[in-house]
Amino acid sequence: MPELPEVETMCRGIAGAVGGRIVGLTRPRSRLRPIEILPSWPALTRRLVGRGIERVGRLGKRVVLHFDSGDALVIEPRMTGLVLACDPPNRSHLRLVIDLAGARSPQVLFWDQRGLGVVRLLTAEQLAARVDRSLGPDALTATAVQLRRQFASTRVPIKVALLDQRRLAGVGNLYASEILFHARVHPALPCGEVSEQQWSAIASAMRRVLAAAVKHEGSTLADGTYRVGREATGGYQRFHRVYQRKDEPCFRCQMPIVRIVQAQRSTFFCPACQAIG
DNA sequence: CATATGTCCTGAGAGC
DNA sequence: TGCTCTCAGGACATAT
């Protein structure tokens, strides 16, 4: 499931698209239900074909292509989506092909096994409004002061709150557990009861974990869905301390890692290293 | 307003 | 072997 490090890796992987002009836009045929394209497929082709890509950016867990028209194409990978310059895992789950002229990369591809992904074309104004309304500060650089401002007023458990993109952009289920392990904070601790020292620990663990995961090009889980190309996988799964390690010994204290369910999502933590209080 | 739950989707794996 | 069932969790809609 692509979170900030995986999406950042995708953005770097399509950096060669910058400077290119769109000469073709296609949706490969498939037996699968089509992904959501907003505002519509005809609007997308009408507004994009002939336009130049000025910049590739990341907004939380989304890839954004900025065009010379001012429009922005926002690609949301959600659970299984991949944005690639080449080599999708297969053809049957290829959802969108953008053909380019004049760029180092001749294509940008959107591949999505489960099809929960969304592709959305926005004007610059619409994009700015969405960022304002529904996106918190970026998790790669957020400070302790920002975290306290965003979270301290709620009673929601810290791990559940970290997933709320309106409060903080980029953290998903995997990295939320990893960050709290490094910060030594219990995942069920209500935000309102998190101390100053704990906010600092969370902020520094968050920046450290996410930067390391970016450096290793994200995490490829047992299902193998996330990859950098057809073959290349991420490398950060080798550094996971708690995620999907239920009953295995904690690397710090040897106590078995525990799995609980919060807001219908798995949470993993060490009951000794992350004791309440 | 805050918080909780339901929904979408495909493929893998378990169990019989 | 082949069926049915469960599970994974992004973002958002809807309910309380």
PDB file of C-alpha atoms (C1' of nucleotides) in Angstrom:
ATOM      1  CA  MET A   1       0.000   0.000   0.000  1.00  0.00           C
ATOM      2  CA  PRO A   2       1.740   3.071  -1.225  1.00  0.00           C
ATOM      3  CA  GLU A   3       2.411   5.595   1.523  1.00  0.00           C
ATOM      4  CA  LEU A   4       4.714   8.621   1.462  1.00  0.00           C
ATOM      5  CA  PRO A   5       8.002   6.735   0.772  1.00  0.00           C
ATOM      6  CA  GLU A   6       6.516   4.613  -2.003  1.00  0.00           C
ATOM      7  CA  VAL A   7       4.816   7.597  -3.651  1.00  0.00           C
ATOM      8  CA  GLU A   8       8.006   9.675  -3.368  1.00  0.00           C
ATOM      9  CA  THR A   9       9.826   6.802  -5.105  1.00  0.00           C
ATOM     10  CA  MET A  10       7.222   6.806  -7.885  1.00  0.00           C
ATOM     11  CA  CYS A  11       7.665  10.560  -8.360  1.00  0.00           C
ATOM     12  CA  ARG A  12      11.426  10.174  -8.690  1.00  0.00           C
ATOM     13  CA  GLY A  13      10.879   7.293 -11.090  1.00  0.00           C
ATOM     14  CA  ILE A  14       8.939   9.485 -13.515  1.00  0.00           C
ATOM     15  CA  ALA A  15      11.158  12.571 -13.216  1.00  0.00           C
ATOM     16  CA  GLY A  16      12.153  11.942 -16.848  1.00  0.00           C
ATOM     17  CA  ALA A  17       8.650  12.942 -17.928  1.00  0.00           C
ATOM     18  CA  VAL A  18       9.317  16.593 -17.117  1.00  0.00           C
ATOM     19  CA  GLY A  19       9.714  18.680 -20.258  1.00  0.00           C
ATOM     20  CA  GLY A  20       7.613  16.263 -22.297  1.00  0.00           C
ATOM     21  CA  ARG A  21       4.402  17.023 -24.151  1.00  0.00           C
ATOM     22  CA  ILE A  22       1.417  14.663 -24.130  1.00  0.00           C
ATOM     23  CA  VAL A  23       0.838  13.144 -27.554  1.00  0.00           C
ATOM     24  CA  GLY A  24      -1.490  10.325 -26.515  1.00  0.00           C
ATOM     25  CA  LEU A  25      -3.736   9.262 -23.672  1.00  0.00           C
ATOM     26  CA  THR A  26      -5.189   5.748 -23.571  1.00  0.00           C
ATOM     27  CA  ARG A  27      -7.117   3.468 -21.250  1.00  0.00           C
ATOM     28  CA  PRO A  28      -6.175  -0.150 -22.018  1.00  0.00           C
ATOM     29  CA  ARG A  29      -9.187  -2.437 -22.363  1.00  0.00           C
ATOM     30  CA  SER A  30      -9.722  -4.880 -19.527  1.00  0.00           C
ATOM     31  CA  ARG A  31     -12.211  -7.342 -18.100  1.00  0.00           C
ATOM     32  CA  LEU A  32     -11.850  -5.378 -14.859  1.00  0.00           C
ATOM     33  CA  ARG A  33     -14.058  -2.582 -13.671  1.00  0.00           C
ATOM     34  CA  PRO A  34     -12.540   0.726 -14.847  1.00  0.00           C
ATOM     35  CA  ILE A  35     -10.908   3.033 -12.346  1.00  0.00           C
ATOM     36  CA  GLU A  36     -12.470   6.358 -11.481  1.00  0.00           C
ATOM     37  CA  ILE A  37     -11.401   9.212 -13.767  1.00  0.00           C
ATOM     38  CA  LEU A  38     -12.538  12.725 -12.853  1.00  0.00           C
ATOM     39  CA  PRO A  39     -14.093  14.901 -14.044  1.00  0.00           C
ATOM     40  CA  SER A  40     -14.464  12.505 -17.043  1.00  0.00           C
ATOM     41  CA  TRP A  41     -12.415  10.706 -19.659  1.00  0.00           C
ATOM     42  CA  PRO A  42     -13.375  13.098 -22.503  1.00  0.00           C
ATOM     43  CA  ALA A  43     -12.470  16.122 -20.347  1.00  0.00           C
ATOM     44  CA  LEU A  44      -9.137  14.531 -19.529  1.00  0.00           C
ATOM     45  CA  THR A  45      -8.163  13.954 -23.150  1.00  0.00           C
ATOM     46  CA  ARG A  46      -9.441  17.354 -24.251  1.00  0.00           C
ATOM     47  CA  ARG A  47      -7.516  19.260 -21.594  1.00  0.00           C
ATOM     48  CA  LEU A  48      -4.302  17.207 -21.577  1.00  0.00           C
ATOM     49  CA  VAL A  49      -3.377  16.176 -25.104  1.00  0.00           C
ATOM     50  CA  GLY A  50      -0.824  18.677 -26.431  1.00  0.00           C
ATOM     51  CA  ARG A  51       0.081  19.985 -22.965  1.00  0.00           C
ATOM     52  CA  GLY A  52       3.591  20.031 -21.529  1.00  0.00           C
ATOM     53  CA  ILE A  53       4.597  18.605 -18.142  1.00  0.00           C
ATOM     54  CA  GLU A  54       6.373  21.313 -16.163  1.00  0.00           C
ATOM     55  CA  ARG A  55       6.878  19.512 -12.884  1.00  0.00           C
ATOM     56  CA  VAL A  56       6.229  16.268 -11.007  1.00  0.00           C
ATOM     57  CA  GLY A  57       5.264  16.704  -7.375  1.00  0.00           C
ATOM     58  CA  ARG A  58       4.014  14.679  -4.444  1.00  0.00           C
ATOM     59  CA  LEU A  59       1.069  15.686  -2.261  1.00  0.00           C
ATOM     60  CA  GLY A  60       0.921  13.327   0.679  1.00  0.00           C
ATOM     61  CA  LYS A  61       0.271   9.930  -0.928  1.00  0.00           C
ATOM     62  CA  ARG A  62      -0.583  11.350  -4.361  1.00  0.00           C
ATOM     63  CA  VAL A  63       1.514  11.915  -7.479  1.00  0.00           C
ATOM     64  CA  VAL A  64       0.846  15.253  -9.178  1.00  0.00           C
ATOM     65  CA  LEU A  65       1.739  16.155 -12.771  1.00  0.00           C
ATOM     66  CA  HIS A  66       1.721  19.935 -13.270  1.00  0.00           C
ATOM     67  CA  PHE A  67       1.002  21.157 -16.804  1.00  0.00           C
ATOM     68  CA  ASP A  68       1.809  24.341 -18.716  1.00  0.00           C
ATOM     69  CA  SER A  69      -1.942  25.023 -18.852  1.00  0.00           C
ATOM     70  CA  GLY A  70      -2.066  25.373 -15.061  1.00  0.00           C
ATOM     71  CA  ASP A  71      -3.986  22.094 -14.754  1.00  0.00           C
ATOM     72  CA  ALA A  72      -2.740  19.358 -12.446  1.00  0.00           C
ATOM     73  CA  LEU A  73      -3.259  15.617 -12.884  1.00  0.00           C
ATOM     74  CA  VAL A  74      -3.538  14.081  -9.432  1.00  0.00           C
ATOM     75  CA  ILE A  75      -2.985  10.315  -9.324  1.00  0.00           C
ATOM     76  CA  GLU A  76      -4.060   8.471  -6.160  1.00  0.00           C
ATOM     77  CA  PRO A  77      -2.572   4.960  -6.009  1.00  0.00           C
ATOM     78  CA  ARG A  78      -4.582   4.059  -2.869  1.00  0.00           C
ATOM     79  CA  MET A  79      -4.049   0.359  -2.124  1.00  0.00           C
ATOM     80  CA  THR A  80      -2.288  -1.179  -5.111  1.00  0.00           C
ATOM     81  CA  GLY A  81      -1.624   1.592  -7.614  1.00  0.00           C
ATOM     82  CA  LEU A  82       1.763   2.220  -9.213  1.00  0.00           C
ATOM     83  CA  VAL A  83       2.922   5.207 -11.256  1.00  0.00           C
ATOM     84  CA  LEU A  84       5.818   4.119 -13.446  1.00  0.00           C
ATOM     85  CA  ALA A  85       7.910   5.297 -16.389  1.00  0.00           C
ATOM     86  CA  CYS A  86       8.075   1.770 -17.839  1.00  0.00           C
ATOM     87  CA  ASP A  87       7.801  -1.971 -17.077  1.00  0.00           C
ATOM     88  CA  PRO A  88       4.439  -2.477 -15.344  1.00  0.00           C
ATOM     89  CA  PRO A  89       4.102  -5.867 -13.577  1.00  0.00           C
ATOM     90  CA  ASN A  90       1.616  -6.975 -16.291  1.00  0.00           C
ATOM     91  CA  ARG A  91      -0.625  -5.576 -19.004  1.00  0.00           C
ATOM     92  CA  SER A  92      -3.955  -6.716 -17.572  1.00  0.00           C
ATOM     93  CA  HIS A  93      -3.996  -4.185 -14.722  1.00  0.00           C
ATOM     94  CA  LEU A  94      -2.653  -1.266 -16.712  1.00  0.00           C
ATOM     95  CA  ARG A  95      -5.179   1.549 -16.249  1.00  0.00           C
ATOM     96  CA  LEU A  96      -3.752   4.626 -17.988  1.00  0.00           C
ATOM     97  CA  VAL A  97      -0.999   5.203 -20.536  1.00  0.00           C
ATOM     98  CA  ILE A  98       0.333   8.717 -21.120  1.00  0.00           C
ATOM     99  CA  ASP A  99       2.502   8.975 -24.256  1.00  0.00           C
ATOM    100  CA  LEU A 100       5.027  11.789 -24.344  1.00  0.00           C
ATOM    101  CA  ALA A 101       7.172  13.520 -26.921  1.00  0.00           C
ATOM    102  CA  GLY A 102      10.319  15.454 -26.173  1.00  0.00           C
ATOM    103  CA  ALA A 103      10.968  13.933 -22.744  1.00  0.00           C
ATOM    104  CA  ARG A 104      13.643  11.570 -21.447  1.00  0.00           C
ATOM    105  CA  SER A 105      10.796   9.151 -20.571  1.00  0.00           C
ATOM    106  CA  PRO A 106       8.467   8.358 -23.478  1.00  0.00           C
ATOM    107  CA  GLN A 107       5.607   7.315 -21.157  1.00  0.00           C
ATOM    108  CA  VAL A 108       3.967   7.612 -17.783  1.00  0.00           C
ATOM    109  CA  LEU A 109       1.932   4.548 -16.778  1.00  0.00           C
ATOM    110  CA  PHE A 110      -0.683   4.017 -14.078  1.00  0.00           C
ATOM    111  CA  TRP A 111      -1.008   0.371 -13.074  1.00  0.00           C
ATOM    112  CA  ASP A 112      -3.479  -0.734 -10.378  1.00  0.00           C
ATOM    113  CA  GLN A 113      -4.291  -4.315  -9.462  1.00  0.00           C
ATOM    114  CA  ARG A 114      -7.390  -3.687  -7.394  1.00  0.00           C
ATOM    115  CA  GLY A 115      -8.583  -0.608  -9.184  1.00  0.00           C
ATOM    116  CA  LEU A 116      -9.317   1.482  -6.104  1.00  0.00           C
ATOM    117  CA  GLY A 117      -7.060   4.193  -7.470  1.00  0.00           C
ATOM    118  CA  VAL A 118      -8.404   7.521  -8.723  1.00  0.00           C
ATOM    119  CA  VAL A 119      -7.120   9.890 -11.408  1.00  0.00           C
ATOM    120  CA  ARG A 120      -8.324  13.472 -11.080  1.00  0.00           C
ATOM    121  CA  LEU A 121      -7.695  16.485 -13.274  1.00  0.00           C
ATOM    122  CA  LEU A 122      -7.875  19.775 -11.373  1.00  0.00           C
ATOM    123  CA  THR A 123      -7.309  23.423 -12.196  1.00  0.00           C
ATOM    124  CA  ALA A 124      -4.627  25.180 -10.156  1.00  0.00           C
ATOM    125  CA  GLU A 125      -7.396  26.780  -8.081  1.00  0.00           C
ATOM    126  CA  GLN A 126      -9.146  23.473  -7.436  1.00  0.00           C
ATOM    127  CA  LEU A 127      -5.845  21.906  -6.419  1.00  0.00           C
ATOM    128  CA  ALA A 128      -5.050  24.733  -4.001  1.00  0.00           C
ATOM    129  CA  ALA A 129      -8.529  24.483  -2.496  1.00  0.00           C
ATOM    130  CA  ARG A 130      -8.185  20.742  -1.940  1.00  0.00           C
ATOM    131  CA  VAL A 131      -4.804  21.142  -0.275  1.00  0.00           C
ATOM    132  CA  ASP A 132      -6.242  23.829   1.992  1.00  0.00           C
ATOM    133  CA  ARG A 133      -9.356  21.915   2.885  1.00  0.00           C
ATOM    134  CA  SER A 134      -8.165  18.334   3.165  1.00  0.00           C
ATOM    135  CA  LEU A 135      -4.407  17.993   3.532  1.00  0.00           C
ATOM    136  CA  GLY A 136      -2.286  18.480   6.655  1.00  0.00           C
ATOM    137  CA  PRO A 137       1.446  19.254   6.718  1.00  0.00           C
ATOM    138  CA  ASP A 138       3.722  16.794   4.928  1.00  0.00           C
ATOM    139  CA  ALA A 139       4.936  14.014   7.224  1.00  0.00           C
ATOM    140  CA  LEU A 140       8.475  14.032   5.844  1.00  0.00           C
ATOM    141  CA  THR A 141       9.151  17.469   7.319  1.00  0.00           C
ATOM    142  CA  ALA A 142       6.472  18.025   9.995  1.00  0.00           C
ATOM    143  CA  THR A 143       7.755  19.305  13.353  1.00  0.00           C
ATOM    144  CA  ALA A 144       6.700  18.484  16.919  1.00  0.00           C
ATOM    145  CA  VAL A 145       5.007  21.879  17.173  1.00  0.00           C
ATOM    146  CA  GLN A 146       2.969  21.155  14.050  1.00  0.00           C
ATOM    147  CA  LEU A 147       1.996  17.704  15.320  1.00  0.00           C
ATOM    148  CA  ARG A 148       0.797  19.057  18.641  1.00  0.00           C
ATOM    149  CA  ARG A 149      -1.207  21.747  16.873  1.00  0.00           C
ATOM    150  CA  GLN A 150      -2.823  19.184  14.550  1.00  0.00           C
ATOM    151  CA  PHE A 151      -3.494  16.399  17.063  1.00  0.00           C
ATOM    152  CA  ALA A 152      -3.596  17.563  20.668  1.00  0.00           C
ATOM    153  CA  SER A 153      -7.276  18.554  20.614  1.00  0.00           C
ATOM    154  CA  THR A 154      -8.625  15.076  19.814  1.00  0.00           C
ATOM    155  CA  ARG A 155      -9.120  12.005  21.967  1.00  0.00           C
ATOM    156  CA  VAL A 156      -8.625   9.628  19.054  1.00  0.00           C
ATOM    157  CA  PRO A 157      -5.819   7.069  19.640  1.00  0.00           C
ATOM    158  CA  ILE A 158      -2.512   8.374  18.297  1.00  0.00           C
ATOM    159  CA  LYS A 159      -2.081   5.574  15.768  1.00  0.00           C
ATOM    160  CA  VAL A 160      -5.546   6.118  14.279  1.00  0.00           C
ATOM    161  CA  ALA A 161      -5.025   9.892  14.197  1.00  0.00           C
ATOM    162  CA  LEU A 162      -1.708   9.591  12.331  1.00  0.00           C
ATOM    163  CA  LEU A 163      -3.668   8.101   9.411  1.00  0.00           C
ATOM    164  CA  ASP A 164      -5.948  11.152   9.099  1.00  0.00           C
ATOM    165  CA  GLN A 165      -4.648  12.966   6.006  1.00  0.00           C
ATOM    166  CA  ARG A 166      -6.395  16.201   6.995  1.00  0.00           C
ATOM    167  CA  ARG A 167      -4.191  16.342  10.080  1.00  0.00           C
ATOM    168  CA  LEU A 168      -0.964  14.964   8.557  1.00  0.00           C
ATOM    169  CA  ALA A 169      -0.252  14.040   4.932  1.00  0.00           C
ATOM    170  CA  GLY A 170       1.595  10.894   3.949  1.00  0.00           C
ATOM    171  CA  VAL A 171       1.471   8.378   6.803  1.00  0.00           C
ATOM    172  CA  GLY A 172      -0.457   5.140   6.265  1.00  0.00           C
ATOM    173  CA  ASN A 173      -1.030   1.969   8.212  1.00  0.00           C
ATOM    174  CA  LEU A 174       2.442   0.471   7.862  1.00  0.00           C
ATOM    175  CA  TYR A 175       4.543   3.510   8.744  1.00  0.00           C
ATOM    176  CA  ALA A 176       2.207   4.566  11.587  1.00  0.00           C
ATOM    177  CA  SER A 177       3.117   1.377  13.487  1.00  0.00           C
ATOM    178  CA  GLU A 178       6.816   1.684  12.642  1.00  0.00           C
ATOM    179  CA  ILE A 179       6.994   5.356  13.694  1.00  0.00           C
ATOM    180  CA  LEU A 180       5.329   4.711  17.064  1.00  0.00           C
ATOM    181  CA  PHE A 181       7.709   1.838  17.775  1.00  0.00           C
ATOM    182  CA  HIS A 182      10.723   4.100  17.194  1.00  0.00           C
ATOM    183  CA  ALA A 183       9.119   6.846  19.303  1.00  0.00           C
ATOM    184  CA  ARG A 184       8.245   4.265  22.016  1.00  0.00           C
ATOM    185  CA  VAL A 185       4.648   5.443  22.229  1.00  0.00           C
ATOM    186  CA  HIS A 186       1.692   3.088  22.757  1.00  0.00           C
ATOM    187  CA  PRO A 187      -0.608   3.154  19.685  1.00  0.00           C
ATOM    188  CA  ALA A 188      -3.783   3.360  21.785  1.00  0.00           C
ATOM    189  CA  LEU A 189      -2.681   6.448  23.726  1.00  0.00           C
ATOM    190  CA  PRO A 190      -5.289   9.203  23.151  1.00  0.00           C
ATOM    191  CA  CYS A 191      -3.769  12.222  21.384  1.00  0.00           C
ATOM    192  CA  GLY A 192      -4.830  14.495  24.225  1.00  0.00           C
ATOM    193  CA  GLU A 193      -2.652  12.496  26.631  1.00  0.00           C
ATOM    194  CA  VAL A 194       0.522  12.565  24.530  1.00  0.00           C
ATOM    195  CA  SER A 195       3.242  14.532  26.390  1.00  0.00           C
ATOM    196  CA  GLU A 196       5.525  17.224  24.968  1.00  0.00           C
ATOM    197  CA  GLN A 197       8.458  14.817  25.008  1.00  0.00           C
ATOM    198  CA  GLN A 198       6.357  12.227  23.216  1.00  0.00           C
ATOM    199  CA  TRP A 199       5.357  14.678  20.464  1.00  0.00           C
ATOM    200  CA  SER A 200       9.050  15.418  19.959  1.00  0.00           C
ATOM    201  CA  ALA A 201       9.857  11.705  19.881  1.00  0.00           C
ATOM    202  CA  ILE A 202       7.083  11.052  17.377  1.00  0.00           C
ATOM    203  CA  ALA A 203       8.136  13.941  15.132  1.00  0.00           C
ATOM    204  CA  SER A 204      11.789  12.922  15.039  1.00  0.00           C
ATOM    205  CA  ALA A 205      10.989   9.206  14.614  1.00  0.00           C
ATOM    206  CA  MET A 206       8.601  10.098  11.804  1.00  0.00           C
ATOM    207  CA  ARG A 207      11.140  12.130   9.872  1.00  0.00           C
ATOM    208  CA  ARG A 208      13.851   9.522  10.455  1.00  0.00           C
ATOM    209  CA  VAL A 209      11.716   6.493   9.479  1.00  0.00           C
ATOM    210  CA  LEU A 210      10.221   8.137   6.395  1.00  0.00           C
ATOM    211  CA  ALA A 211      13.579   9.475   5.166  1.00  0.00           C
ATOM    212  CA  ALA A 212      15.152   6.031   5.578  1.00  0.00           C
ATOM    213  CA  ALA A 213      12.227   4.397   3.783  1.00  0.00           C
ATOM    214  CA  VAL A 214      12.556   6.890   0.899  1.00  0.00           C
ATOM    215  CA  LYS A 215      16.268   6.113   0.721  1.00  0.00           C
ATOM    216  CA  HIS A 216      15.436   2.397   0.382  1.00  0.00           C
ATOM    217  CA  GLU A 217      12.674   3.077  -2.183  1.00  0.00           C
ATOM    218  CA  GLY A 218       9.780   2.050   0.057  1.00  0.00           C
ATOM    219  CA  SER A 219       8.525  -1.279   1.380  1.00  0.00           C
ATOM    220  CA  THR A 220       7.453  -4.278  -0.683  1.00  0.00           C
ATOM    221  CA  LEU A 221       5.225  -6.550   1.417  1.00  0.00           C
ATOM    222  CA  ALA A 222       4.681 -10.279   1.147  1.00  0.00           C
ATOM    223  CA  ASP A 223       1.990  -9.748  -1.500  1.00  0.00           C
ATOM    224  CA  GLY A 224       4.689  -8.183  -3.710  1.00  0.00           C
ATOM    225  CA  THR A 225       2.315  -5.615  -5.199  1.00  0.00           C
ATOM    226  CA  TYR A 226       4.511  -2.575  -4.693  1.00  0.00           C
ATOM    227  CA  ARG A 227       7.523  -2.398  -6.947  1.00  0.00           C
ATOM    228  CA  VAL A 228       9.704   0.159  -8.618  1.00  0.00           C
ATOM    229  CA  GLY A 229       9.409  -1.550 -12.028  1.00  0.00           C
ATOM    230  CA  ARG A 230       8.475  -5.006 -13.257  1.00  0.00           C
ATOM    231  CA  GLU A 231      11.182  -6.628 -11.146  1.00  0.00           C
ATOM    232  CA  ALA A 232      12.667  -4.131  -8.698  1.00  0.00           C
ATOM    233  CA  THR A 233      11.179  -4.153  -5.193  1.00  0.00           C
ATOM    234  CA  GLY A 234      11.545  -1.678  -2.373  1.00  0.00           C
ATOM    235  CA  GLY A 235      14.100  -2.385   0.349  1.00  0.00           C
ATOM    236  CA  TYR A 236      12.705  -0.896   3.556  1.00  0.00           C
ATOM    237  CA  GLN A 237      10.800  -4.058   4.542  1.00  0.00           C
ATOM    238  CA  ARG A 238      14.177  -5.373   5.737  1.00  0.00           C
ATOM    239  CA  PHE A 239      14.129  -2.643   8.387  1.00  0.00           C
ATOM    240  CA  HIS A 240      10.576  -3.143   9.679  1.00  0.00           C
ATOM    241  CA  ARG A 241      10.547  -3.471  13.459  1.00  0.00           C
ATOM    242  CA  VAL A 242       6.903  -4.360  14.134  1.00  0.00           C
ATOM    243  CA  TYR A 243       4.759  -4.382  10.997  1.00  0.00           C
ATOM    244  CA  GLN A 244       3.512  -7.922  10.250  1.00  0.00           C
ATOM    245  CA  ARG A 245       5.776  -9.295  12.995  1.00  0.00           C
ATOM    246  CA  LYS A 246       3.058 -10.595  15.347  1.00  0.00           C
ATOM    247  CA  ASP A 247       4.490 -13.076  17.920  1.00  0.00           C
ATOM    248  CA  GLU A 248       8.034 -12.530  16.676  1.00  0.00           C
ATOM    249  CA  PRO A 249      10.562 -11.168  19.222  1.00  0.00           C
ATOM    250  CA  CYS A 250      11.048  -7.412  19.535  1.00  0.00           C
ATOM    251  CA  PHE A 251      14.463  -6.432  18.165  1.00  0.00           C
ATOM    252  CA  ARG A 252      15.032  -4.259  21.265  1.00  0.00           C
ATOM    253  CA  CYS A 253      13.756  -6.403  24.152  1.00  0.00           C
ATOM    254  CA  GLN A 254      12.784  -9.834  22.739  1.00  0.00           C
ATOM    255  CA  MET A 255       9.176  -9.507  23.960  1.00  0.00           C
ATOM    256  CA  PRO A 256       6.722 -10.910  21.353  1.00  0.00           C
ATOM    257  CA  ILE A 257       5.222  -8.246  19.067  1.00  0.00           C
ATOM    258  CA  VAL A 258       1.455  -7.825  19.511  1.00  0.00           C
ATOM    259  CA  ARG A 259      -1.197  -7.233  16.859  1.00  0.00           C
ATOM    260  CA  ILE A 260      -4.358  -5.312  17.722  1.00  0.00           C
ATOM    261  CA  VAL A 261      -7.144  -3.877  15.563  1.00  0.00           C
ATOM    262  CA  GLN A 262      -7.850  -0.142  15.633  1.00  0.00           C
ATOM    263  CA  ALA A 263     -10.474   1.427  13.370  1.00  0.00           C
ATOM    264  CA  GLN A 264     -10.644  -1.850  11.410  1.00  0.00           C
ATOM    265  CA  ARG A 265      -6.894  -1.733  10.675  1.00  0.00           C
ATOM    266  CA  SER A 266      -4.045  -3.861  12.014  1.00  0.00           C
ATOM    267  CA  THR A 267      -1.690  -2.202  14.459  1.00  0.00           C
ATOM    268  CA  PHE A 268       1.579  -3.821  15.542  1.00  0.00           C
ATOM    269  CA  PHE A 269       3.611  -2.801  18.587  1.00  0.00           C
ATOM    270  CA  CYS A 270       5.901  -4.003  21.368  1.00  0.00           C
ATOM    271  CA  PRO A 271       3.972  -4.082  24.670  1.00  0.00           C
ATOM    272  CA  ALA A 272       7.185  -3.568  26.661  1.00  0.00           C
ATOM    273  CA  CYS A 273       8.957  -0.863  24.638  1.00  0.00           C
ATOM    274  CA  GLN A 274       5.688   0.969  24.012  1.00  0.00           C
ATOM    275  CA  ALA A 275       4.072   0.682  27.439  1.00  0.00           C
ATOM    276  CA  ILE A 276       1.327   3.204  28.278  1.00  0.00           C
ATOM    277  CA  GLY A 277       2.455   6.102  30.452  1.00  0.00           C
TER     278      GLY A 277
ATOM    279  C1'  DC B   1     -18.853  19.934  15.610  1.00  0.00           C
ATOM    280  C1'  DA B   2     -16.285  15.037  16.690  1.00  0.00           C
ATOM    281  C1'  DT B   3     -16.089  10.346  16.117  1.00  0.00           C
ATOM    282  C1'  DA B   4     -17.364   5.751  14.279  1.00  0.00           C
ATOM    283  C1'  DT B   5     -18.581   2.675  10.704  1.00  0.00           C
ATOM    284  C1'  DG B   6     -19.540   1.126   5.821  1.00  0.00           C
ATOM    285  C1'  DT B   7     -18.053   0.899   0.990  1.00  0.00           C
ATOM    286  C1'  DC B   8     -15.388   0.060  -3.050  1.00  0.00           C
ATOM    287  C1'  DC B   9     -11.947  -3.690  -5.297  1.00  0.00           C
ATOM    288  C1'  DT B  10      -8.903  -8.124  -6.656  1.00  0.00           C
ATOM    289  C1'  DG B  11      -6.057 -11.947  -5.636  1.00  0.00           C
ATOM    290  C1'  DA B  12      -4.041 -14.891  -2.258  1.00  0.00           C
ATOM    291  C1'  DG B  13      -4.563 -18.226   0.990  1.00  0.00           C
ATOM    292  C1'  DA B  14      -7.163 -21.262   4.199  1.00  0.00           C
ATOM    293  C1'  DG B  15     -10.291 -24.880   4.875  1.00  0.00           C
ATOM    294  C1'  DC B  16     -13.138 -28.578   3.332  1.00  0.00           C
TER     295       DC B  16
ATOM    296  C1'  DT C   1      -9.429 -30.379  -7.900  1.00  0.00           C
ATOM    297  C1'  DG C   2     -12.392 -26.527  -7.114  1.00  0.00           C
ATOM    298  C1'  DC C   3     -15.467 -24.252  -4.414  1.00  0.00           C
ATOM    299  C1'  DT C   4     -16.501 -20.694  -0.639  1.00  0.00           C
ATOM    300  C1'  DC C   5     -14.956 -17.695   2.711  1.00  0.00           C
ATOM    301  C1'  DT C   6     -11.876 -14.178   4.788  1.00  0.00           C
ATOM    302  C1'  DC C   7      -8.569 -10.698   4.622  1.00  0.00           C
ATOM    303  C1'  DA C   8      -5.568  -6.718   3.192  1.00  0.00           C
ATOM    304  C1'  DG C   9      -6.460  -0.884   3.874  1.00  0.00           C
ATOM    305  C1'  DG C  10      -6.302   3.723   0.759  1.00  0.00           C
ATOM    306  C1'  DA C  11     -10.035   7.852   0.840  1.00  0.00           C
ATOM    307  C1'  DC C  12     -14.380   9.196   1.307  1.00  0.00           C
ATOM    308  C1'  DA C  13     -19.565   8.864   2.243  1.00  0.00           C
ATOM    309  C1'  DT C  14     -22.772   8.292   5.585  1.00  0.00           C
ATOM    310  C1'  DA C  15     -24.462   7.620  10.329  1.00  0.00           C
ATOM    311  C1'  DT C  16     -24.568   8.680  15.159  1.00  0.00           C
TER     312       DT C  16
END
